[in-house]
């Protein structure tokens, strides 16, 4: 948008020609081309499917590059969307990764993007213009920069590694695309009049179209291989995501790999991407309804695809054999539409054990192995499994059929369809299983969590869709059978994997299958890409960031100079213990916070997997591990994302205490998110836009807001925004907030803010003394530096809830000035004789606990070597540490005061007693003081000397004084209890 | 050799005295560090260990040095730093940042100062140093990038620590203490304050991040130690150029300290305040009386110095007042007696004064109202009286309520010493009734 507004150019986007197809469910029309005209200029730019285009991005000088895969719009014609395959520019690749290139990137070079986690659906309004993209062989030199606009593709980039991009990916499709009339590229949403003659082409086309249509009739047709007609396509538009997925499923790549639903979709559309996407598919929780559709579609696709394959692979005998079977299947399938339904249900059951699908499947769930036999038999019955399996098998079949040699042959064939097929074969290659297996296993835990959520969300949709699904599935069945027949061991493995993935979401599985079938044909090297792409979590963030700020060298970040001599390592046990006990040392684990950890983890994880947003409020007194726990959670999640268990996400952290003004929160968030610098207002606007608009390539952001209460403003707009963004549809923002008070939302937030914060709250209880002990133990981790008793004493002292208010016998000043509190703590048996001083409130603060231990080690280290000492920290050392840290110094201070100061304190008390008040003016006290001086036989002091004495006492805060300009009129109060004063003076 | 020996003896008396003055003033005024901290050895060792661990092991720490004014907090820290510098490892590594709550009155200024002292501003180059917020993120970024083993430890000394607690949100303290409790650049935060209740000033989150180490400087010297301190402060070292002069001087100091009256004076000072800063002031006054003609301190000098330092400023100011003003003060005193400290206004004072004049006015002139008003305003300027409420614009000056800022004893004392004070006035002042 920025782009346009800046240029003051209004572009008009119009569809050219009639819609190619119509998706009833989504109410979308597919188009073959789009006309862009600039107001006031006669020239019209036409964007066709398969063409490369520039898409406006944050960086206006370097718009995104992509290839159009589909064009579609809704009924009203208001919404125009395009599905694209992305290419990345050099600057979009992280600098650190650019090294992998091993050479200087050409300025006009772009990379075929195989990473995932990019939304491949863009608003047609963001299309700027077509662009010339040429594929170059890896070894070929770049042409001289004759054409400023031309871009060159040599390599593909999957966010981890560079690979040689296949010409077919870029150009073979391109060529056909550029010559639009025969929708040659498989990716294109098929034009209705797809001609049966070109079997391969036809098969593809139908497959896509077929996906969307839930119609029984259509499905039957598809099953029969004749159904490919445009009708199917009509419905396809409905869920582009679903379609994409279905496409993917056809490719048969390991469905389990695909993590992000969006990615999947995106990949589905862009040929090359699809495969990768498929990999990431499994978690498309967010769109339950669509998923189901997608499943159906996929199934259809599969069936179609299989047919197509059969036809295509006419040469290989297997394929041929397949096709017939398929048909036979299809025939039975069509009649038994109801049977299909059950199958779907079963799938769901399998995946989500708890999901309640009303039409329970007639056929009992079957194990993976079962599926094969069923498929062999070709009976309609095996509902779900088959559905799942068929795609796989399909793919596998193709692989087999398309032995390497075959691929080459196909490649050589210039016919687009054939070429595509060949690619598919490659993709199908058996690698999938390998990848998939680890995946599934990892995710199980996550799956459980996410599946539950999904269930809840999707239940309704599923139910609604079931009927239609069932119909669709009929078609599946046949295909499955065929597939199964051709299945091999590898396939089995794949299936297993898929099923695992399916556990997360049944829908996903289906999609995957569909996608594999569909997507498979196009992308040549699915596996490697997938892996790589899944790993790099940072990829996406960088991407987003870079376009906005085109590599401007950020202002040099300052750093503390590094030391000239290395830090000394701890030399003995006590030093070692001290290092471990330092609050800053990162513990291996967080003991005693397992439950909280689990709760936060599952909360964030589910949000990330679902691609949704949410808020959580965490409260607890200082030192109870709130921030530490959250950070630990994020570390774990980050790790999980690194190994592809969950989609990558972006974690940023702000702290209310670390900013000068609440509105700085915007600035910091924006900076950490994109690296941009902006004023608070501008940053707020940018963030608002970012979180409310759908954007390509978006990943979940997890925002930790520490010390939330400091973000309070009178209008509370900062808090409001923080909690409002997560509720936006496209925000994908998870906000974790931390503050001390449990009722903060009720106390300081106005209703609309509190309401948005929601009820997801967690409260960290102060540690009990047992827990504190455990914490120290785990920190020490076998370093034996403390005696058992000493440890216990520390933890008891720090957590003295329950002992609160107990006065230590014999200690005079229990209450200080009426407001404080003596905290008598039950002395350990050995220490009964010690006079326990007054300690400040230490309500289970782990920091205190660690600090006491640390101080105790120091005392132990420097205490004179006692022959009987064990060298360990003993109870006595701990007591000493406690005294040092928490004893109040008032009594000592009074004892150390000069004689006149002590007299003055006495005079104050005497005056208080006389007045019966706790307050007197200096003048009044001074009279008493003079009298006392005479009693003590001292020379009376002058007024100014008396004032000096008084001020000295006030400076230590033994007395509370009014401003000294009041002179003799200033009022005096004691800051210590009278008992303490008398005690201190008497002991003197 | 002989020449060297001879030379010091040859110094003229004037030279010796000026050398003496210079050396002792260095000690008394310039806070020259003693070779060994006196009376606070334990604290010295403790702090030294703590800072050593930061500078050598890279362990972050925070500590508060608490003690009344003049107890030697800064002296202790400086001694520790001096000793720390002697250690190679520490000297090369430790960066120091010194802040004072009286100078860095808010976090913005403090941050700028930190950046300047850490020489981080050159990183930013010519960039105009940005807003407060940028400054903060800049500094935090810098600290965050460091880690325990690789970056140089930074020592933050916060003098008048309690004033930093008054900064908005205690942002600076939170961040410094937070860094000291997290795995970032190793820092040591040393706060110095005279407030014993400083921990109660800290916000709970800040407090939780503070390590709760406190070093209390509450020394309790006996009078003998106090006297010994006087000797060491005045004594000349062996390396004084003129050894004979030094010996003479030291002998004179010894006799001075044994003098009864001197001991009396010093004891009085000791009872009044044990801190050494006031002692130094006293000795400075004596020292300035040393001259070539009288190259030693006599007991009388000390008595005079003591008298000066104990002099009551307000009573002295009374000496400079005119008779009329003095009479007004006396009238106020009587009003205070009659109304038990209730505030008064000009008219009341004037009435009181007129009554006095009616009774025994033989020698006193009856002043006009404007003259009285002028005198009254002068007293207010001298802050002998102050209005009860400052928002006095509305009330007429004659009726503005005032309070007397002097104690009765001060008035009586001043009257005794007032030159040529009319006896009626004295009698009036001493009489129980107006």
XYZ file of N, CA and C in Angstrom, chain A residues 555-571 575 578-579 582-586 622-623 627 653 655-662 664 668 677 706-710 740-741 816 819 821 840-842 845 847-848 851 854-855 858 861-862 884-890 892-893 895-901 923 926-927 930 938-945 947 949 952 955-958 960 965-969 975 988, chain B residues 45-46 49-50 53-61 67-69 87-89 92-93 95 118 120 123 127 132-134 136-146 148-154 168-171 174-175 178 180-186 194-197 199-200 203-214 216 218-220 268 270-275 310-314 383 386 403-410:
630
model
N 23.433 1.215 13.491
C 24.435 1.977 14.207
C 25.193 1.015 15.095
N 26.453 1.160 15.100
C 27.286 0.182 15.766
C 26.780 -0.037 17.172
N 26.588 -1.271 17.507
C 26.130 -1.530 18.848
C 27.318 -1.463 19.781
N 27.099 -0.800 20.893
C 28.197 -0.595 21.816
C 28.489 -1.873 22.570
N 29.653 -1.950 23.079
C 29.917 -3.094 23.932
C 30.996 -2.721 24.922
N 30.950 -3.395 26.010
C 31.977 -3.195 27.013
C 33.264 -3.807 26.467
N 34.346 -3.081 26.585
C 35.588 -3.655 26.062
C 35.897 -4.978 26.737
N 36.534 -5.824 26.004
C 36.794 -7.131 26.591
C 38.060 -7.074 27.440
N 38.101 -7.941 28.383
C 39.160 -7.842 29.365
C 40.479 -8.300 28.795
N 41.503 -7.711 29.328
C 42.820 -8.029 28.793
C 43.331 -9.337 29.368
N 42.917 -9.613 30.584
C 43.326 -10.876 31.176
C 42.088 -11.734 31.353
N 42.206 -12.981 31.118
C 41.020 -13.821 31.236
C 40.545 -13.906 32.675
N 39.259 -14.107 32.809
C 38.709 -14.251 34.145
C 39.226 -15.541 34.755
N 39.461 -15.454 36.028
C 40.001 -16.618 36.699
C 38.877 -17.616 36.956
N 39.196 -18.828 36.809
C 38.189 -19.855 37.057
C 38.163 -20.178 38.542
N 37.005 -20.621 39.011
C 36.935 -20.966 40.437
C 37.969 -22.029 40.794
N 38.580 -21.814 41.919
C 39.715 -22.666 42.251
C 39.374 -23.736 43.269
N 34.467 -21.684 45.947
C 34.344 -20.764 44.818
C 33.434 -21.348 43.755
N 30.043 -20.958 44.844
C 29.597 -19.587 44.743
C 29.208 -19.261 43.308
N 29.983 -19.741 42.399
C 29.645 -19.494 41.004
C 28.293 -20.107 40.669
N 25.332 -18.174 42.114
C 25.038 -16.813 41.676
C 23.718 -16.822 40.919
N 22.939 -15.804 41.193
C 21.614 -15.781 40.580
C 21.727 -15.816 39.065
N 22.798 -15.261 38.565
C 22.890 -15.132 37.119
C 23.192 -16.451 36.433
N 23.738 -17.395 37.151
C 24.097 -18.626 36.473
C 22.829 -19.328 36.021
N 22.857 -19.749 34.799
C 21.651 -20.358 34.243
C 21.583 -21.808 34.695
N 8.327 -11.051 43.636
C 9.656 -11.103 43.028
C 10.433 -12.336 43.486
N 11.234 -12.831 42.576
C 12.115 -13.931 42.944
C 11.447 -15.278 43.001
N 10.088 -14.942 35.293
C 10.799 -14.669 34.055
C 11.677 -15.851 33.664
N 11.190 -9.854 23.624
C 11.042 -9.670 25.049
C 11.174 -8.195 25.354
N 10.679 -5.242 28.639
C 10.578 -5.137 30.079
C 10.174 -3.719 30.429
N 9.076 -3.617 31.126
C 8.564 -2.292 31.459
C 9.568 -1.458 32.225
N 10.423 -2.128 32.965
C 11.413 -1.406 33.754
C 12.568 -0.942 32.886
N 12.706 -1.520 31.737
C 13.867 -1.180 30.929
C 13.522 -0.182 29.853
N 12.433 0.495 30.044
C 12.121 1.566 29.118
C 11.763 2.805 29.912
N 11.943 3.909 29.243
C 11.793 5.149 29.974
C 10.359 5.622 30.000
N 9.568 5.047 29.133
C 8.206 5.550 29.013
C 7.387 4.401 28.437
N 6.156 4.250 28.886
C 5.374 3.113 28.388
C 5.304 3.053 26.870
N 7.450 3.637 24.825
C 8.665 3.080 24.241
C 8.487 1.599 23.917
N 10.403 -0.515 21.006
C 11.251 -1.688 21.227
C 10.707 -2.908 20.501
N 13.815 1.531 13.197
C 13.737 2.486 14.290
C 12.663 3.485 13.951
N 7.548 -8.102 30.400
C 7.892 -8.217 31.806
C 7.537 -6.908 32.495
N 7.240 -6.996 33.761
C 6.876 -5.811 34.549
C 5.766 -5.032 33.856
N 4.703 -5.724 33.668
C 3.593 -5.150 32.918
C 3.051 -3.876 33.560
N 3.061 -3.835 34.866
C 2.404 -2.709 35.529
C 3.034 -1.378 35.161
N 4.258 -1.409 34.707
C 4.895 -0.144 34.350
C 4.454 0.349 32.987
N 3.740 -8.469 39.293
C 3.840 -9.011 40.638
C 2.502 -9.304 41.278
N 1.554 -8.421 41.022
C 0.316 -8.583 41.769
C -0.673 -9.438 41.007
N 9.045 -2.220 64.771
C 9.800 -1.030 64.510
C 8.875 0.059 64.039
N 5.468 0.016 61.985
C 5.158 -0.472 60.650
C 5.931 -1.730 60.347
N 8.213 -5.053 61.568
C 7.853 -6.411 61.832
C 9.066 -7.143 62.155
N 14.327 -8.634 57.365
C 13.327 -8.025 56.493
C 12.429 -9.123 55.939
N 11.349 -8.684 55.353
C 10.417 -9.672 54.818
C 11.068 -10.412 53.671
N 11.075 -11.699 53.755
C 11.680 -12.505 52.695
C 10.661 -13.556 52.309
N 11.704 -15.648 48.431
C 12.410 -15.108 47.285
C 13.660 -15.946 47.031
N 16.007 -15.487 45.045
C 17.234 -14.702 44.928
C 17.880 -14.512 46.289
N 17.009 -14.220 47.281
C 17.552 -14.026 48.625
C 18.269 -15.290 49.073
N 21.522 -15.642 47.525
C 22.472 -14.649 48.018
C 22.974 -15.001 49.410
N 25.492 -17.609 49.121
C 26.747 -17.109 48.574
C 27.545 -16.372 49.645
N 26.838 -15.539 50.378
C 27.531 -14.816 51.446
C 28.098 -15.797 52.465
N 31.321 -17.143 51.459
C 32.405 -16.184 51.646
C 32.858 -16.161 53.096
N 34.789 -19.070 53.851
C 36.119 -19.057 53.254
C 37.086 -18.208 54.066
N 36.573 -17.129 54.602
C 37.478 -16.213 55.281
C 37.503 -16.387 56.783
N 24.497 -10.432 58.755
C 25.127 -9.384 57.973
C 24.143 -8.774 56.994
N 23.304 -9.624 56.432
C 22.452 -9.131 55.367
C 21.164 -8.521 55.885
N 20.662 -9.040 56.954
C 19.310 -8.643 57.289
C 19.144 -8.007 58.656
N 20.190 -8.031 59.468
C 19.991 -7.414 60.768
C 19.882 -5.918 60.553
N 19.002 -5.316 61.310
C 18.895 -3.875 61.140
C 20.005 -3.231 61.958
N 20.502 -2.150 61.472
C 21.673 -1.544 62.088
C 21.294 -0.453 63.065
N 20.002 -0.308 63.309
C 19.595 0.825 64.136
C 20.203 0.762 65.536
N 22.798 -0.831 66.592
C 24.233 -0.566 66.564
C 24.511 0.903 66.336
N 23.745 1.476 65.455
C 23.972 2.885 65.155
C 23.768 3.737 66.401
N 24.146 2.763 69.434
C 25.250 2.499 70.365
C 26.501 3.257 69.964
N 26.670 3.417 68.675
C 27.887 4.067 68.215
C 27.757 5.580 68.170
N 26.595 6.085 68.477
C 26.417 7.530 68.383
C 27.201 8.227 69.485
N 27.455 9.512 69.281
C 28.196 10.255 70.295
C 27.284 10.533 71.488
N 27.901 10.979 72.524
C 27.150 11.160 73.765
C 26.001 12.145 73.591
N 26.278 13.243 72.934
C 25.222 14.242 72.741
C 24.080 13.682 71.905
N 24.426 12.895 70.957
C 23.380 12.308 70.128
C 22.524 11.356 70.949
N 12.417 22.613 69.459
C 12.516 23.531 70.589
C 12.132 22.826 71.889
N 14.695 20.348 72.806
C 15.951 20.957 73.219
C 15.919 21.360 74.692
N 14.761 21.774 75.127
C 14.631 22.087 76.551
C 14.961 20.851 77.377
N 18.689 20.182 77.329
C 19.470 21.019 78.233
C 19.393 20.476 79.655
N 27.174 17.699 82.047
C 27.845 18.191 80.851
C 27.521 19.647 80.658
N 28.412 20.300 79.955
C 28.166 21.689 79.629
C 27.022 21.759 78.631
N 26.007 22.580 78.905
C 24.900 22.641 77.946
C 25.390 23.099 76.591
N 24.799 22.588 75.575
C 25.238 22.961 74.234
C 24.346 24.050 73.696
N 24.885 24.751 72.727
C 24.114 25.836 72.143
C 23.057 25.280 71.192
N 22.169 26.179 70.802
C 21.081 25.744 69.934
C 21.606 25.218 68.608
N 22.546 25.935 68.031
C 23.015 25.490 66.710
C 23.752 24.166 66.824
N 24.424 23.971 67.928
C 25.071 22.678 68.113
C 24.014 21.588 68.269
N 21.090 21.679 67.036
C 20.504 21.420 65.717
C 21.397 20.503 64.896
N 23.388 18.225 66.003
C 23.210 16.871 66.511
C 21.934 16.265 65.953
N 22.272 15.296 62.352
C 23.061 14.077 62.147
C 22.194 12.840 62.376
N 19.999 12.475 59.509
C 20.672 11.959 58.315
C 20.727 10.460 58.289
N 20.889 9.844 59.434
C 20.899 8.382 59.503
C 19.490 7.826 59.519
N 18.550 8.701 59.595
C 17.162 8.282 59.700
C 16.855 7.573 61.018
N 17.615 7.939 62.029
C 17.162 7.517 63.347
C 16.006 8.398 63.763
N 13.121 11.239 62.207
C 12.517 11.803 61.003
C 12.303 13.287 61.265
N 15.037 24.045 57.178
C 14.865 25.500 57.170
C 13.901 25.946 58.251
N 13.164 25.010 58.793
C 12.250 25.385 59.864
C 12.974 25.649 61.164
N 14.278 25.330 61.187
C 15.064 25.655 62.368
C 14.522 25.014 63.625
N 14.409 25.809 64.650
C 14.007 25.244 65.941
C 12.555 24.793 65.923
N 11.847 25.194 64.892
C 10.430 24.834 64.865
C 10.179 23.475 64.226
N 12.334 7.326 64.236
C 12.161 6.327 63.186
C 12.441 4.932 63.737
N 24.443 0.183 76.668
C 25.677 0.942 76.636
C 26.260 0.894 78.028
N 38.569 -5.207 54.379
C 38.900 -6.520 53.833
C 37.698 -7.099 53.079
N 36.569 -6.959 53.686
C 35.350 -7.479 53.071
C 35.115 -6.869 51.692
N 37.710 -7.915 49.104
C 37.463 -9.262 48.588
C 36.360 -9.248 47.546
N 35.335 -8.514 47.892
C 34.163 -8.478 47.017
C 34.533 -7.915 45.645
N 36.684 -10.168 43.586
C 35.973 -11.251 42.904
C 35.337 -10.740 41.622
N 34.900 -9.514 41.670
C 34.316 -8.978 40.441
C 35.381 -8.776 39.380
N 36.484 -8.195 39.814
C 37.471 -7.836 38.800
C 38.258 -9.044 38.331
N 38.437 -10.004 39.202
C 39.262 -11.143 38.807
C 38.426 -12.307 38.293
N 37.371 -12.606 39.012
C 36.556 -13.747 38.602
C 35.386 -13.363 37.711
N 35.141 -12.083 37.599
C 34.008 -11.679 36.780
C 32.681 -11.997 37.413
N 32.642 -11.947 38.722
C 31.387 -12.235 39.405
C 30.659 -10.928 39.693
N 29.434 -10.884 39.334
C 28.678 -9.646 39.570
C 28.262 -9.556 41.021
N 28.296 -8.353 41.538
C 27.967 -8.175 42.941
C 27.305 -6.837 43.153
N 26.661 4.251 56.531
C 27.264 4.821 57.730
C 26.916 6.282 57.820
N 26.938 6.837 59.017
C 26.599 8.245 59.159
C 27.603 9.131 58.441
N 27.223 10.359 58.273
C 28.115 11.285 57.572
C 29.447 11.400 58.316
N 46.864 -4.602 42.428
C 46.861 -5.944 41.849
C 46.764 -5.813 40.332
N 47.706 -6.389 39.668
C 47.795 -6.247 38.213
C 46.513 -6.638 37.517
N 46.052 -7.805 37.923
C 44.920 -8.378 37.225
C 43.708 -7.452 37.290
N 44.175 -3.887 35.344
C 44.028 -3.838 33.896
C 42.586 -4.017 33.476
N 41.813 -4.641 34.324
C 40.482 -5.014 33.883
C 39.392 -4.047 34.277
N 36.838 -1.374 34.999
C 36.380 -0.063 34.557
C 35.581 0.543 35.698
N 32.268 5.447 30.504
C 32.680 4.172 29.911
C 33.293 4.363 28.529
N 31.829 5.072 25.889
C 31.039 4.404 24.871
C 30.580 5.375 23.801
N 31.693 5.153 20.260
C 31.121 4.132 19.395
C 30.041 4.738 18.524
N 27.191 10.776 15.827
C 25.733 10.781 15.987
C 25.385 11.583 17.238
N 16.581 9.951 25.732
C 16.750 9.187 26.962
C 16.523 7.708 26.693
N 15.468 7.418 25.971
C 15.127 6.020 25.704
C 16.231 5.331 24.915
N 16.715 6.017 23.903
C 17.790 5.427 23.111
C 19.013 5.189 23.967
N 19.141 4.579 27.054
C 18.967 3.439 27.942
C 19.148 2.145 27.175
N 18.497 2.035 26.060
C 18.639 0.793 25.309
C 20.080 0.602 24.868
N 20.698 1.715 24.542
C 22.096 1.678 24.124
C 22.964 1.071 25.216
N 22.783 1.591 26.400
C 23.618 1.114 27.506
C 23.294 -0.339 27.846
N 22.027 -0.631 27.888
C 21.641 -1.996 28.238
C 22.164 -2.978 27.201
N 22.098 -2.529 25.970
C 22.616 -3.355 24.890
C 24.089 -3.654 25.131
N 24.790 -2.591 25.477
C 26.222 -2.749 25.700
C 26.490 -3.738 26.819
N 25.733 -3.596 27.890
C 25.981 -4.478 29.021
C 25.546 -5.901 28.705
N 24.518 -5.982 27.918
C 23.976 -7.309 27.637
C 24.929 -8.097 26.757
N 25.648 -7.398 25.941
C 26.507 -8.114 25.011
C 27.695 -8.761 25.703
N 28.007 -8.215 26.852
C 29.151 -8.779 27.539
C 28.815 -10.098 28.187
N 30.377 -12.990 31.316
C 31.182 -13.081 32.508
C 32.662 -13.214 32.240
N 32.988 -14.017 31.285
C 34.399 -14.352 31.146
C 35.129 -13.431 30.189
N 34.409 -12.776 29.311
C 35.160 -12.089 28.270
C 35.183 -10.575 28.431
N 34.157 -9.996 29.017
C 34.173 -8.539 29.015
C 34.730 -8.000 30.329
N 35.178 -6.781 30.256
C 35.805 -6.188 31.433
C 34.755 -5.876 32.468
N 35.046 -6.157 33.682
C 34.078 -5.832 34.732
C 33.976 -4.323 34.922
N 32.802 -3.890 35.249
C 32.561 -2.468 35.452
C 32.144 -2.247 36.899
N 12.589 8.335 38.989
C 11.313 7.790 38.527
C 11.436 6.290 38.242
N 10.555 5.558 38.855
C 10.503 4.106 38.669
C 11.777 3.392 39.109
N 12.730 4.110 39.582
C 14.022 3.532 39.941
C 14.604 2.757 38.758
N 14.429 3.314 37.599
C 14.837 2.616 36.391
C 16.318 2.263 36.404
N 17.089 -0.457 38.958
C 16.572 -1.754 38.497
C 17.493 -2.346 37.452
N 17.869 -1.538 36.516
C 18.657 -2.080 35.415
C 20.052 -2.468 35.860
N 19.678 -5.499 37.951
C 19.263 -6.622 37.126
C 20.447 -7.187 36.358
N 23.407 -7.041 37.346
C 24.270 -7.715 38.304
C 23.716 -9.075 38.710
N 22.474 -9.317 38.378
C 21.893 -10.610 38.731
C 21.643 -11.461 37.505
N 22.179 -11.077 36.391
C 21.948 -11.903 35.215
C 23.271 -12.110 34.496
N 23.249 -13.004 33.594
C 24.497 -13.400 32.953
C 24.859 -12.413 31.862
N 25.214 -11.237 32.277
C 25.643 -10.236 31.315
C 27.038 -9.791 31.725
N 27.403 -8.622 31.236
C 28.724 -8.137 31.601
C 28.830 -8.082 33.122
N 29.945 -8.520 33.670
C 30.064 -8.504 35.131
C 30.141 -7.070 35.640
N 24.057 7.363 53.818
C 24.086 7.509 55.261
C 22.755 7.096 55.858
N 21.842 6.690 55.024
C 20.535 6.340 55.560
C 20.494 4.875 55.945
N 20.107 4.642 57.159
C 20.058 3.261 57.619
C 18.858 2.527 57.047
N 17.857 3.278 56.623
C 16.650 2.616 56.138
C 16.630 2.551 54.621
N 17.147 0.365 52.448
C 16.512 -0.763 51.764
C 15.009 -0.577 51.646
N 14.470 0.167 52.598
C 13.025 0.362 52.522
C 12.653 1.337 51.426
N 12.106 -0.218 45.618
C 10.881 -0.867 45.180
C 11.069 -2.376 45.275
N 10.000 -3.111 45.432
C 10.175 -4.521 45.772
C 10.936 -5.301 44.713
N 10.731 -4.942 43.461
C 11.455 -5.668 42.416
C 12.927 -5.319 42.443
N 13.177 -4.045 42.703
C 14.571 -3.608 42.781
C 15.227 -4.255 43.996
N 14.476 -4.291 45.051
C 14.996 -4.854 46.288
C 15.323 -6.325 46.113
N 14.451 -6.993 45.415
C 14.686 -8.420 45.209
C 15.971 -8.653 44.425
N 16.313 -7.714 43.570
C 17.510 -7.898 42.758
C 18.781 -7.436 43.461
N 18.589 -6.757 44.554
C 19.770 -6.332 45.304
C 20.232 -7.487 46.187
N 21.521 -7.645 46.282
C 22.034 -8.835 46.969
C 21.920 -8.735 48.489
N 21.534 -7.586 48.989
C 21.359 -7.393 50.422
C 22.661 -7.423 51.198
N 23.749 -7.243 50.521
C 24.999 -7.102 51.262
C 25.098 -5.668 51.716
N 25.334 -5.500 52.998
C 25.506 -4.151 53.517
C 26.755 -4.125 54.370
N 28.243 -1.905 57.164
C 27.921 -0.797 58.054
C 29.203 -0.205 58.601
N 29.974 1.769 61.363
C 29.536 2.368 62.623
C 30.652 2.176 63.624
N 31.637 3.020 63.488
C 32.779 2.840 64.377
C 32.473 3.506 65.715
N 33.017 2.974 66.729
C 32.743 3.498 68.060
C 34.053 3.696 68.802
N 34.857 17.596 74.722
C 33.562 18.176 74.380
C 33.222 17.898 72.911
N 34.336 15.476 71.233
C 34.116 14.031 71.119
C 32.688 13.696 71.516
N 32.211 14.350 72.563
C 30.839 14.089 72.981
C 29.830 14.596 71.968
N 30.219 15.651 71.345
C 29.273 16.202 70.373
C 29.208 15.332 69.118
N 30.349 14.976 68.611
C 30.326 14.189 67.384
C 31.613 13.408 67.277
N 31.491 12.166 66.905
C 32.698 11.356 66.808
C 33.277 11.359 65.403
N 32.606 12.013 64.499
C 33.123 11.892 63.134
C 34.337 12.797 62.952
N 31.938 26.216 67.845
C 30.691 26.010 68.582
C 29.814 27.247 68.606
N 30.300 28.305 68.033
C 29.545 29.553 68.119
C 28.158 29.390 67.533
N 27.237 30.017 68.193
C 25.866 29.932 67.728
C 25.603 31.061 66.747
N 25.366 30.698 65.555
C 25.243 31.698 64.499
C 24.125 32.675 64.735
N 22.982 32.185 65.183
C 21.837 33.081 65.325
C 22.039 34.060 66.473
N 15.450 35.967 58.730
C 14.851 34.695 59.118
C 14.859 34.489 60.624
N 9.480 33.914 60.832
C 9.008 33.454 59.528
C 7.489 33.341 59.556
N 6.089 33.518 63.281
C 6.629 32.773 64.418
C 8.072 33.201 64.659
N 8.464 33.151 65.902
C 9.841 33.490 66.245
C 10.707 32.254 66.069
N 11.834 32.414 65.395
C 12.692 31.277 65.102
C 13.830 31.143 66.117
N 13.791 31.868 67.170
C 14.893 31.830 68.136
C 14.455 31.188 69.433
N 15.410 30.577 70.046
C 15.124 30.032 71.362
C 15.367 31.126 72.399
N 14.676 31.040 73.516
C 14.812 32.080 74.525
C 16.224 32.191 75.045
N 16.845 31.060 75.143
C 18.217 31.091 75.666
C 19.127 31.883 74.740
N 18.862 31.765 73.471
C 19.679 32.518 72.516
C 19.478 34.015 72.726
